[in-house]
PDB file of C-alpha atoms in Angstrom:
ATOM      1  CA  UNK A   1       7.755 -20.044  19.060  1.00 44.00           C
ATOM      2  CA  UNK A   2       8.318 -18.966  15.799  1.00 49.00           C
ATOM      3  CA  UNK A   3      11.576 -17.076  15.079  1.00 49.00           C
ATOM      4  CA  UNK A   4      11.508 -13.888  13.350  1.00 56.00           C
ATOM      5  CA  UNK A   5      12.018 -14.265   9.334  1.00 61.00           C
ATOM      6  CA  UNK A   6      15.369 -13.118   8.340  1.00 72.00           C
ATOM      7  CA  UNK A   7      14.399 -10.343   5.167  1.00 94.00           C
ATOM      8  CA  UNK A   8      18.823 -10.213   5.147  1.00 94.00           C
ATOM      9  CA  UNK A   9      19.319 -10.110   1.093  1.00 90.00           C
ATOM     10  CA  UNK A  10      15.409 -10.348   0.217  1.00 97.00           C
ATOM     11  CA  UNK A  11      13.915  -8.167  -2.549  1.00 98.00           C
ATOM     12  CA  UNK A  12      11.039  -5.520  -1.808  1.00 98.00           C
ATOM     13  CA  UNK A  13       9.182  -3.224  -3.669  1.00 98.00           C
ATOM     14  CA  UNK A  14       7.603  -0.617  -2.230  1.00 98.00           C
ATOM     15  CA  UNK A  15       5.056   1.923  -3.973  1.00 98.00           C
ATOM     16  CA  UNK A  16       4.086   5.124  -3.554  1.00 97.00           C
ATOM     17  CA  UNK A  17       7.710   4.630  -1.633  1.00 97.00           C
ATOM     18  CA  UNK A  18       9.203   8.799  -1.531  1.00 97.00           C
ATOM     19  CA  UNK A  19       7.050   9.689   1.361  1.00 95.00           C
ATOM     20  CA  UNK A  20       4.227   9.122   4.188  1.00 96.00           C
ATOM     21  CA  UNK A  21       3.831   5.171   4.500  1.00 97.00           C
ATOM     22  CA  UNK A  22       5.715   3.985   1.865  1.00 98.00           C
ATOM     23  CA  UNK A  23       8.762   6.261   2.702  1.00 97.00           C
ATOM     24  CA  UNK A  24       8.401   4.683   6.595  1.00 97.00           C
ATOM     25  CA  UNK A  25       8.082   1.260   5.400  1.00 98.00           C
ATOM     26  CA  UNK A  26      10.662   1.144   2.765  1.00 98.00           C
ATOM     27  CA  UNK A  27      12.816   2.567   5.979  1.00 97.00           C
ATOM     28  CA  UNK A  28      12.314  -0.272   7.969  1.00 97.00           C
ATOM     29  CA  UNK A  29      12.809  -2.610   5.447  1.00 98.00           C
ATOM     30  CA  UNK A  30      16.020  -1.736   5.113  1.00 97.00           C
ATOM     31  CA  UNK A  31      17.030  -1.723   8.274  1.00 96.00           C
ATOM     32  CA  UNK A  32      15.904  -5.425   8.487  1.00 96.00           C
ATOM     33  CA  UNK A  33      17.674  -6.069   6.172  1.00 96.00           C
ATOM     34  CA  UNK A  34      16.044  -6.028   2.738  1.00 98.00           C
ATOM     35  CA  UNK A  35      17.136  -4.318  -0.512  1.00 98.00           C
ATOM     36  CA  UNK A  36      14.251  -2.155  -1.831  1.00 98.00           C
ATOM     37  CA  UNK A  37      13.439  -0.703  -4.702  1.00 98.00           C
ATOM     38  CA  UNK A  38      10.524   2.370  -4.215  1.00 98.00           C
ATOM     39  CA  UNK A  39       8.223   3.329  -6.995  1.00 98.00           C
ATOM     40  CA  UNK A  40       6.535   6.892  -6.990  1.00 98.00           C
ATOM     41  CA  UNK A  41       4.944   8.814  -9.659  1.00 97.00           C
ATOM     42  CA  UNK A  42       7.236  12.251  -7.723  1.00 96.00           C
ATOM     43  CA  UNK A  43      10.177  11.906 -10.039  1.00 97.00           C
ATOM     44  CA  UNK A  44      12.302  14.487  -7.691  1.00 97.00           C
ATOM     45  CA  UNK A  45      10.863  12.803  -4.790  1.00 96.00           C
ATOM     46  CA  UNK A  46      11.619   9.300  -5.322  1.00 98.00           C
ATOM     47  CA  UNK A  47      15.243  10.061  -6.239  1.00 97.00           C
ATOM     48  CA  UNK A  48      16.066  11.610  -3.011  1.00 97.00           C
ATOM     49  CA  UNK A  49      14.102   9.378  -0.925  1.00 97.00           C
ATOM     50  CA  UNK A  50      16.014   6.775  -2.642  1.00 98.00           C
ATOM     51  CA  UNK A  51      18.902   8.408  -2.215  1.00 97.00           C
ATOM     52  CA  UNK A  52      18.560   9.022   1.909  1.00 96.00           C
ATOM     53  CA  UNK A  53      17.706   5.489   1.738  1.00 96.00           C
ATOM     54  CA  UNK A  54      20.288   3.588   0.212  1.00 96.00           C
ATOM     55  CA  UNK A  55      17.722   2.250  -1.949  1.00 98.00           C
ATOM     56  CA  UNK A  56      16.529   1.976  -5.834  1.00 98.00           C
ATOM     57  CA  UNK A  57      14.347   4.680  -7.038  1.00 98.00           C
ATOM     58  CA  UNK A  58      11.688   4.394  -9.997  1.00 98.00           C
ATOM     59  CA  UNK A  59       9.878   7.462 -11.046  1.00 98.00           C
ATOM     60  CA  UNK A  60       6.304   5.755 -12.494  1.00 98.00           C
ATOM     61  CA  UNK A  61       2.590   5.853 -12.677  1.00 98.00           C
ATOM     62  CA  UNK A  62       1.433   2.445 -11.050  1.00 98.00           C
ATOM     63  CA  UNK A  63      -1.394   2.621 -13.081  1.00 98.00           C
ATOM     64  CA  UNK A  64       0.840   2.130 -16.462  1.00 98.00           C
ATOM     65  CA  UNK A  65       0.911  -0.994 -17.719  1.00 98.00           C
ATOM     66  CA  UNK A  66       3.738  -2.068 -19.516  1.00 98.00           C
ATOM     67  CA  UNK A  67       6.040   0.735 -17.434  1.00 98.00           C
ATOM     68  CA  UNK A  68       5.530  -1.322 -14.109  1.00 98.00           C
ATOM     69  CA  UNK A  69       6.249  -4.684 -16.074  1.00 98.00           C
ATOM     70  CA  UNK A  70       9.435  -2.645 -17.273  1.00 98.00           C
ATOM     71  CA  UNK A  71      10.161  -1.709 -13.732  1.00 98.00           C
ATOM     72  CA  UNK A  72       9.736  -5.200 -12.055  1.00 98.00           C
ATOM     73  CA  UNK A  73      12.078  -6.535 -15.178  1.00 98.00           C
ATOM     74  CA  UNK A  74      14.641  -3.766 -13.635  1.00 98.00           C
ATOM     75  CA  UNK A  75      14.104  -4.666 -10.340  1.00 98.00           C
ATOM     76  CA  UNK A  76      14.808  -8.435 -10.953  1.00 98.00           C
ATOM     77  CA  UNK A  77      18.064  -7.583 -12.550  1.00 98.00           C
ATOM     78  CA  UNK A  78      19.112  -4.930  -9.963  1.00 97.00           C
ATOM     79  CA  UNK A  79      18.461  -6.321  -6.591  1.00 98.00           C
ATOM     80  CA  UNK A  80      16.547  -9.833  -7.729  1.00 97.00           C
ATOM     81  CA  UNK A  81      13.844 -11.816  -7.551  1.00 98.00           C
ATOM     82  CA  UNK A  82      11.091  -9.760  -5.674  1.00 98.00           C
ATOM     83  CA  UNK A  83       9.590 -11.350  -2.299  1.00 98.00           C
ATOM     84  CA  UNK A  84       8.214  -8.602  -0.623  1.00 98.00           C
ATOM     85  CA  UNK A  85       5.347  -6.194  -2.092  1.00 98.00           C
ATOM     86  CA  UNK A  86       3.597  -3.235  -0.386  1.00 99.00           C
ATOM     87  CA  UNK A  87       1.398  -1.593  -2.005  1.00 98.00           C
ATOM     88  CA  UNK A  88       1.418   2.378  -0.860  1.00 98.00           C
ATOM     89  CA  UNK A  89       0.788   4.256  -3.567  1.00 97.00           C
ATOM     90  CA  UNK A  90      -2.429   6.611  -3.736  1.00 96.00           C
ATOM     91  CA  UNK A  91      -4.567   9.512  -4.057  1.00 94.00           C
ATOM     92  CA  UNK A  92      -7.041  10.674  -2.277  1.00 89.00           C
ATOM     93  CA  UNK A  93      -9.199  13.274  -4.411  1.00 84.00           C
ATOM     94  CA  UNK A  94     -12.218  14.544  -2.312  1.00 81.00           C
ATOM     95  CA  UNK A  95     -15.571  15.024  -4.058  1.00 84.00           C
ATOM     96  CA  UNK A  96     -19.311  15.044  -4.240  1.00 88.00           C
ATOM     97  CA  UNK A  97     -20.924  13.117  -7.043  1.00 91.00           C
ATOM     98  CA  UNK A  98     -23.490  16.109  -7.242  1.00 91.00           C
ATOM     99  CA  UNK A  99     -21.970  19.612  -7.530  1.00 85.00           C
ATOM    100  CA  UNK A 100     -25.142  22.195  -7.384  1.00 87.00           C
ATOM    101  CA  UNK A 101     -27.187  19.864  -9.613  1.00 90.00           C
ATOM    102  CA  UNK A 102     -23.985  19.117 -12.009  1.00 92.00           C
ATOM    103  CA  UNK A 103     -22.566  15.724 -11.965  1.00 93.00           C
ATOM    104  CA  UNK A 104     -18.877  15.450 -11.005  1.00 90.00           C
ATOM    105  CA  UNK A 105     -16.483  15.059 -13.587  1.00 92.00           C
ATOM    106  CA  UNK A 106     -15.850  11.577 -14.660  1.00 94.00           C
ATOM    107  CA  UNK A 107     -12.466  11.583 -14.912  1.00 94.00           C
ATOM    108  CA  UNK A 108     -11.617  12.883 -11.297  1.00 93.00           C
ATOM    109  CA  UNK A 109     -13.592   9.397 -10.260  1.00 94.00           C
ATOM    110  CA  UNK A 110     -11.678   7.549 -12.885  1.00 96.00           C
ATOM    111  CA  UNK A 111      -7.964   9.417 -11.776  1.00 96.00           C
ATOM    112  CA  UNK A 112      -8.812   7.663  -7.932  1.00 96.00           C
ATOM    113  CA  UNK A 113     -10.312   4.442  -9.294  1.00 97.00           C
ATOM    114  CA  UNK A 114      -6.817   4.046 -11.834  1.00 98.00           C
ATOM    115  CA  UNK A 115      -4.367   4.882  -9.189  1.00 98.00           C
ATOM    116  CA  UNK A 116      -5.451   3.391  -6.036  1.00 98.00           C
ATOM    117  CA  UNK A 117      -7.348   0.170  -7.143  1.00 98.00           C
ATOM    118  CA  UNK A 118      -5.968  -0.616 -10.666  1.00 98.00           C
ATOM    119  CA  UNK A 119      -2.267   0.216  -9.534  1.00 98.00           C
ATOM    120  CA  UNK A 120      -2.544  -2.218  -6.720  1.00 98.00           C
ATOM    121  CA  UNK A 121      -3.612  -5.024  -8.439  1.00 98.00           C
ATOM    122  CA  UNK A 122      -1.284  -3.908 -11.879  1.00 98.00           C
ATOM    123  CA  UNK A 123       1.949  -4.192  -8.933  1.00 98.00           C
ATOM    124  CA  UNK A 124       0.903  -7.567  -7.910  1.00 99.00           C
ATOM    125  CA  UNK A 125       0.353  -8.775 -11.265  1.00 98.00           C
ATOM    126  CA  UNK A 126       4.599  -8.155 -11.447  1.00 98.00           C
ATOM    127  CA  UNK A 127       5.416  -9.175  -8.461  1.00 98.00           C
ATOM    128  CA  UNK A 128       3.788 -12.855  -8.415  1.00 98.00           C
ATOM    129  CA  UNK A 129       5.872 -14.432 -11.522  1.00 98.00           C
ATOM    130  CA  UNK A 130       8.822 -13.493 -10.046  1.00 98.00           C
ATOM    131  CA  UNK A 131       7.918 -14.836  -6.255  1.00 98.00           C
ATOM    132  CA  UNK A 132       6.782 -17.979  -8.333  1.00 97.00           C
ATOM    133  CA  UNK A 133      10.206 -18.079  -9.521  1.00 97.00           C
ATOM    134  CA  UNK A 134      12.206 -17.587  -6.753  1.00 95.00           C
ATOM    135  CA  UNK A 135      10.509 -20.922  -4.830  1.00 93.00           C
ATOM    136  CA  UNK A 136      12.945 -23.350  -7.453  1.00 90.00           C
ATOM    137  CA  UNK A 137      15.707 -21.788  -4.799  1.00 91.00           C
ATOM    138  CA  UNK A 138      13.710 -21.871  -1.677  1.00 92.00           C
ATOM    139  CA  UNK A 139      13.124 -25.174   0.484  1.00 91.00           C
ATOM    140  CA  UNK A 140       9.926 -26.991  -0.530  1.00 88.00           C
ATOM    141  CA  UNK A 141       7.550 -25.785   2.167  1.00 87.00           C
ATOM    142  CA  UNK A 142       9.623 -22.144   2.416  1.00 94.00           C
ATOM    143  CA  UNK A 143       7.570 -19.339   1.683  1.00 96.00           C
ATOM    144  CA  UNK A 144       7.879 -17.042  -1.334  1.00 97.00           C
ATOM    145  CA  UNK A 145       6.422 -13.960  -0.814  1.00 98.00           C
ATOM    146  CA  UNK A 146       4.419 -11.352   1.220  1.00 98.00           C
ATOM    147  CA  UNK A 147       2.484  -8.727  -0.215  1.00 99.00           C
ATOM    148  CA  UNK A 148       0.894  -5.964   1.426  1.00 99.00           C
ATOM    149  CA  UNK A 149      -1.900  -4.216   0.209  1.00 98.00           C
ATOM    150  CA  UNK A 150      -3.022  -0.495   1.831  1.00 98.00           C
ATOM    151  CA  UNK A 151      -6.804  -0.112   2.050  1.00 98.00           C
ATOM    152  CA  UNK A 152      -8.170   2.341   4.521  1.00 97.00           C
ATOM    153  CA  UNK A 153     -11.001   2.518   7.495  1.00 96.00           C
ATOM    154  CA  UNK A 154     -12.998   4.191   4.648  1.00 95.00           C
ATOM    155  CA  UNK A 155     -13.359   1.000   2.473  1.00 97.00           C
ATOM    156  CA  UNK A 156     -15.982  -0.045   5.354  1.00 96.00           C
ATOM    157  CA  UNK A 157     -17.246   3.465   6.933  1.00 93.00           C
ATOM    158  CA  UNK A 158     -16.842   6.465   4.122  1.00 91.00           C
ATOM    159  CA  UNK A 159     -17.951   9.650   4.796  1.00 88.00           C
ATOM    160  CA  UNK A 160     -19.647  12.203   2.604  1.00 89.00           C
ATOM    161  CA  UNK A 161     -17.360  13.181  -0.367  1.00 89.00           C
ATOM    162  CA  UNK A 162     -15.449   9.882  -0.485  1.00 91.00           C
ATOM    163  CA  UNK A 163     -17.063   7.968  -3.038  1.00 94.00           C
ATOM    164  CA  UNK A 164     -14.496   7.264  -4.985  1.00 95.00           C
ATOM    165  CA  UNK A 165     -11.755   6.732  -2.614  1.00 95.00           C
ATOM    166  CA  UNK A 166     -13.807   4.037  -1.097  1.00 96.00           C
ATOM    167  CA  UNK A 167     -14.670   2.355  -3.514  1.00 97.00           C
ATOM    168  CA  UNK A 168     -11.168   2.036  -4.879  1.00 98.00           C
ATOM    169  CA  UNK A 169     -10.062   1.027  -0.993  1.00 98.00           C
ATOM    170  CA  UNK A 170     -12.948  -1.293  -1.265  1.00 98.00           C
ATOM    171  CA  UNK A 171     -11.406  -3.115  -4.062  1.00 98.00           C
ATOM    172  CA  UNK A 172      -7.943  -3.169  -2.538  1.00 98.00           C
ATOM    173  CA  UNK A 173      -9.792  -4.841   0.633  1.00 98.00           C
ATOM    174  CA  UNK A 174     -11.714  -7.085  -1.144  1.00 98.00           C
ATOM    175  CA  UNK A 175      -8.877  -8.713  -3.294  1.00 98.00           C
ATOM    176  CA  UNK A 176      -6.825 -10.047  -0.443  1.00 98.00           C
ATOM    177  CA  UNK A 177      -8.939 -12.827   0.163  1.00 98.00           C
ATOM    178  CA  UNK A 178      -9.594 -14.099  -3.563  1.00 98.00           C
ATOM    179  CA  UNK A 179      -5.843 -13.485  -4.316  1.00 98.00           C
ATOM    180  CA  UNK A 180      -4.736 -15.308  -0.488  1.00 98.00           C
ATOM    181  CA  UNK A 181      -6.759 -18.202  -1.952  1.00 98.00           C
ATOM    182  CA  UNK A 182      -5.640 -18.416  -5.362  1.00 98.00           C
ATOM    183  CA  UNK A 183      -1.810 -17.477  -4.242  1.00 98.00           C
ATOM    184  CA  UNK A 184      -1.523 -19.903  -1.277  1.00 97.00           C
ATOM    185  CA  UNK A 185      -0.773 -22.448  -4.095  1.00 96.00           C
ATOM    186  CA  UNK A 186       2.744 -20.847  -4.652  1.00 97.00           C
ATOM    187  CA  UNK A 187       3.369 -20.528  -0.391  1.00 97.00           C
ATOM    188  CA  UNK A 188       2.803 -16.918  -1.262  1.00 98.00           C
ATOM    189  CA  UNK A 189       0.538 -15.050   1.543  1.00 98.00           C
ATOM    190  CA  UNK A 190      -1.437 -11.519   1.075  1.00 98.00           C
ATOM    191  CA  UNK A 191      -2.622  -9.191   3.807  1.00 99.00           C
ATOM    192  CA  UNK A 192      -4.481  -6.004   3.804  1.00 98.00           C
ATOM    193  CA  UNK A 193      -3.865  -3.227   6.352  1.00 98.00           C
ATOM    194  CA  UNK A 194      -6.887  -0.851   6.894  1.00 98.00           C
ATOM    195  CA  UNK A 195      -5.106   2.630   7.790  1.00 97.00           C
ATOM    196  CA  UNK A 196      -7.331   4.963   9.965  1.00 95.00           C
ATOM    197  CA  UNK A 197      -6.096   8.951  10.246  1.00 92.00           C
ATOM    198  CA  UNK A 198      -2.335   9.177   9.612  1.00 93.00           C
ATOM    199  CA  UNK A 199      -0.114  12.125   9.245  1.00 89.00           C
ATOM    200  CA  UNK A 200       1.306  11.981   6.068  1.00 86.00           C
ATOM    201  CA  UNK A 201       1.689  14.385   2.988  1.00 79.00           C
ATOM    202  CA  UNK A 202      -1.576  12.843   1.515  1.00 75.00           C
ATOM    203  CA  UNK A 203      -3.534  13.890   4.414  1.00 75.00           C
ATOM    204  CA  UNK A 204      -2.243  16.884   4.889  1.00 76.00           C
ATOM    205  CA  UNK A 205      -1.959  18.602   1.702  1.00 72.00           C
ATOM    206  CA  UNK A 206      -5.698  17.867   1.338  1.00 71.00           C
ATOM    207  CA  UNK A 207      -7.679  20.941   0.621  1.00 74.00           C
ATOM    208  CA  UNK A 208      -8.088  23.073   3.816  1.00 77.00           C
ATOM    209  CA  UNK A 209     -11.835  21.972   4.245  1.00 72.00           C
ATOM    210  CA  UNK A 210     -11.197  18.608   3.758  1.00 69.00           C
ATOM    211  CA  UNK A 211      -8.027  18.372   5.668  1.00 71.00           C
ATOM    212  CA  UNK A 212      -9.812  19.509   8.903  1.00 73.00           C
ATOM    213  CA  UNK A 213     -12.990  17.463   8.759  1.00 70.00           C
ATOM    214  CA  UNK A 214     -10.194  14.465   8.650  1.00 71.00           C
ATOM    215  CA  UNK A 215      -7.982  14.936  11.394  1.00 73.00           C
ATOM    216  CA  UNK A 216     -11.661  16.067  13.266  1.00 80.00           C
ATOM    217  CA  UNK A 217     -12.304  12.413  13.634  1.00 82.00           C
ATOM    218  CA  UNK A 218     -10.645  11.392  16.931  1.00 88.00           C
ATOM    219  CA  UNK A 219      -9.940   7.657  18.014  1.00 92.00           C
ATOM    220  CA  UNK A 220     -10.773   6.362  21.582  1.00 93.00           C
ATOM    221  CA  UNK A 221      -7.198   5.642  22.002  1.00 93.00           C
ATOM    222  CA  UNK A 222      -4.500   6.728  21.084  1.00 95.00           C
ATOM    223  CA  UNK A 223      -6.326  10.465  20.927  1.00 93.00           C
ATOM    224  CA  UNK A 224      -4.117  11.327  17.703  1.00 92.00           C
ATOM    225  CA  UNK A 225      -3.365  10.557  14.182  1.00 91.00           C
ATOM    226  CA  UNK A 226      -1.439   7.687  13.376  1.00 94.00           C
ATOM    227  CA  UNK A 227       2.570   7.670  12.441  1.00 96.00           C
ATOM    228  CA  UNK A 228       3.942   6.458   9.421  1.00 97.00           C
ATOM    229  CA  UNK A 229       6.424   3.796  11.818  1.00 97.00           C
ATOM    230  CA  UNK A 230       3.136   2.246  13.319  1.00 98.00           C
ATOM    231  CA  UNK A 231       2.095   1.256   9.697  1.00 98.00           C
ATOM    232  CA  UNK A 232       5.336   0.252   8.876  1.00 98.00           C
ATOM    233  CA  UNK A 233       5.648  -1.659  12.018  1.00 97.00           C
ATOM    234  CA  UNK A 234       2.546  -3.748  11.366  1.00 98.00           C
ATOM    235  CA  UNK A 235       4.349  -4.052   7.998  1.00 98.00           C
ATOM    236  CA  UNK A 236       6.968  -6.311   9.513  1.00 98.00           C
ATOM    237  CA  UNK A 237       4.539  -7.999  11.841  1.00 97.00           C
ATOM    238  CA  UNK A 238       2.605  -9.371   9.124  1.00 98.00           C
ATOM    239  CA  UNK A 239       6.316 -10.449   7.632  1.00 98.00           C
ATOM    240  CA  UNK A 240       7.272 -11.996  10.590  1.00 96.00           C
ATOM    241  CA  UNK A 241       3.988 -13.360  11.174  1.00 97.00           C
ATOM    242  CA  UNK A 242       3.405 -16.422   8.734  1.00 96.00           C
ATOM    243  CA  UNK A 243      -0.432 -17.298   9.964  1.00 97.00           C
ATOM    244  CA  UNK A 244      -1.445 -13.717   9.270  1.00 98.00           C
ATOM    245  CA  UNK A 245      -3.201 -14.346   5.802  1.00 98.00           C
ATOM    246  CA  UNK A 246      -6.286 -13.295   3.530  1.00 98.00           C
ATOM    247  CA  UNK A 247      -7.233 -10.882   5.821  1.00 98.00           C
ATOM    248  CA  UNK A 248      -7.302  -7.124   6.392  1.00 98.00           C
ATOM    249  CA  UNK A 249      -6.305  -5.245   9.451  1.00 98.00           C
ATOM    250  CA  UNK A 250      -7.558  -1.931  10.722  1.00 98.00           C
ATOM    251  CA  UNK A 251      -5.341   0.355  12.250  1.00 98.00           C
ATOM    252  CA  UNK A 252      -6.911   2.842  13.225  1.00 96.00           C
ATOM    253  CA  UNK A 253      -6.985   3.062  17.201  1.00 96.00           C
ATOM    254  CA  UNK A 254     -10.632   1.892  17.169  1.00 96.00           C
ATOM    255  CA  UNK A 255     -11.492   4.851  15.099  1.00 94.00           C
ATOM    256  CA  UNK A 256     -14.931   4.895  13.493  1.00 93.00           C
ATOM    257  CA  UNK A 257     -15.835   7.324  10.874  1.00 86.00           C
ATOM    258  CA  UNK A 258     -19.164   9.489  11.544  1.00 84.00           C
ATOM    259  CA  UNK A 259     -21.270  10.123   7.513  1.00 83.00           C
ATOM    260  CA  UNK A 260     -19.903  13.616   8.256  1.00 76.00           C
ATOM    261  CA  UNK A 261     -18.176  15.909  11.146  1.00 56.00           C
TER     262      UNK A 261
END
């Protein structure tokens, strides 16, 4: 048997970190152990999440460029060499491509694509030099890092309206396996988890319309939404769990989505 990895003294990031799945995952991070440094784009959010925490809060678009390499150059010198990313951060703008005959505004499609898809992969991009660094300290066949990427059930089974927010969660889900392959080289593994309905301020400030046809969609068991903790649960699972790699997992309660409710 494989003993539980020790994350006593480790560096994590977690985005979209002041709330929902982040905020639950950056929790239990902690209490394993690790020192964490959240990123949101909620400036008054992050800083008291941060601050209930007893962790490190950055106020930042993940879709900015040179303001995450600035952030990961903070982290490094604040709490060290990252090992642990989770990707969290995102939006989740309902809309039709077709409005009454007029096409949808391309920048709402644009907004989800930047955010969800370009965010992840602009976090990772960060994170990797400095996991690649921190192997010159670790044992030769130790591992370097974890990340985490959030996708969601609708990367595979969107419903009517989601367009864009699958197709960003479709990229997120369809990196881990090129990246797993590519970062294996550097003993550094990358997992995808595949959220179903969860309660958490994304969700449920959805428009009113929206926000019912959502939580309408019932798993076969459990019969509810999900809880941040379960996510953040599988979070350390997949930490603990060094064979778990290059794949996505659903969690979702075997939840499948119907074209519409």
């Amino acid at each position: 048997m494989i003993p539980p990895q020790t994350l006593e003294g480790r560096a994590a990031v977690v985005t979209g970190g002041a709330s929902g799945l982040g905020a639950a995952t950056a929790a239990a991070l902690i209490r394993a152990g690790a020192k964490v440094a959240l990123i949101d784009a909620d400036a008054a959010r992050v800083e008291q999440a941060a601050r209930d925490l007893g962790a490190t809060g950055y106020a930042t678009d993940v879709s900015d460029e040179s303001a995450i390499e600035g952030v990961f150059r903070a982290v490094r010198e604040h709490i060290g060499h990252v090992s642990i990313l989770v990707n969290c951060a995102g939006i989740a703008t309902p809309g039709s491509v077709v409005r009454r005959g007029t096409p949808m505004p391309l920048d709402e499609y644009r907004r989800v694509i930047e955010i969800n898809l370009l965010g992840t992969i602009n976090c990772i991009r960060c994170a990797v030099p400095q996991m690649i660094e921190r192997r010159s300290t670790l044992a030769p066949d130790a591992e370097a890092g974890v990340i985490i990427n959030t996708a969601s059930i609708a990367a595979f089974d969107g419903q009517m309206g989601q367009a864009a927010y699958s197709a960003s969660k479709g990229g997120v889900a369809g990196m881990v396996l090129p990246l797993a392959r590519e970062l294996g080289d550097y003993s550094i593994r990358i997992m995808g988890i595949a959220p179903g309905v969860f309660e958490t301020p994304m969700t449920m400030n959805l428009p009113e319309k929206s926000r019912n046809t959502v939580f309408a969609a019932v798993p076969p068991y459990p019969k509810r939404a999900g809880q941040p903790q379960e996510f953040a649960d599988l979070v350390l699972a997949i930490i603990n769990t060094p064979m778990l790699n290059g794949d996505v997992i659903r969690l979702d309660g075997g939840l499948r989505m119907p074209a519409r409710l």
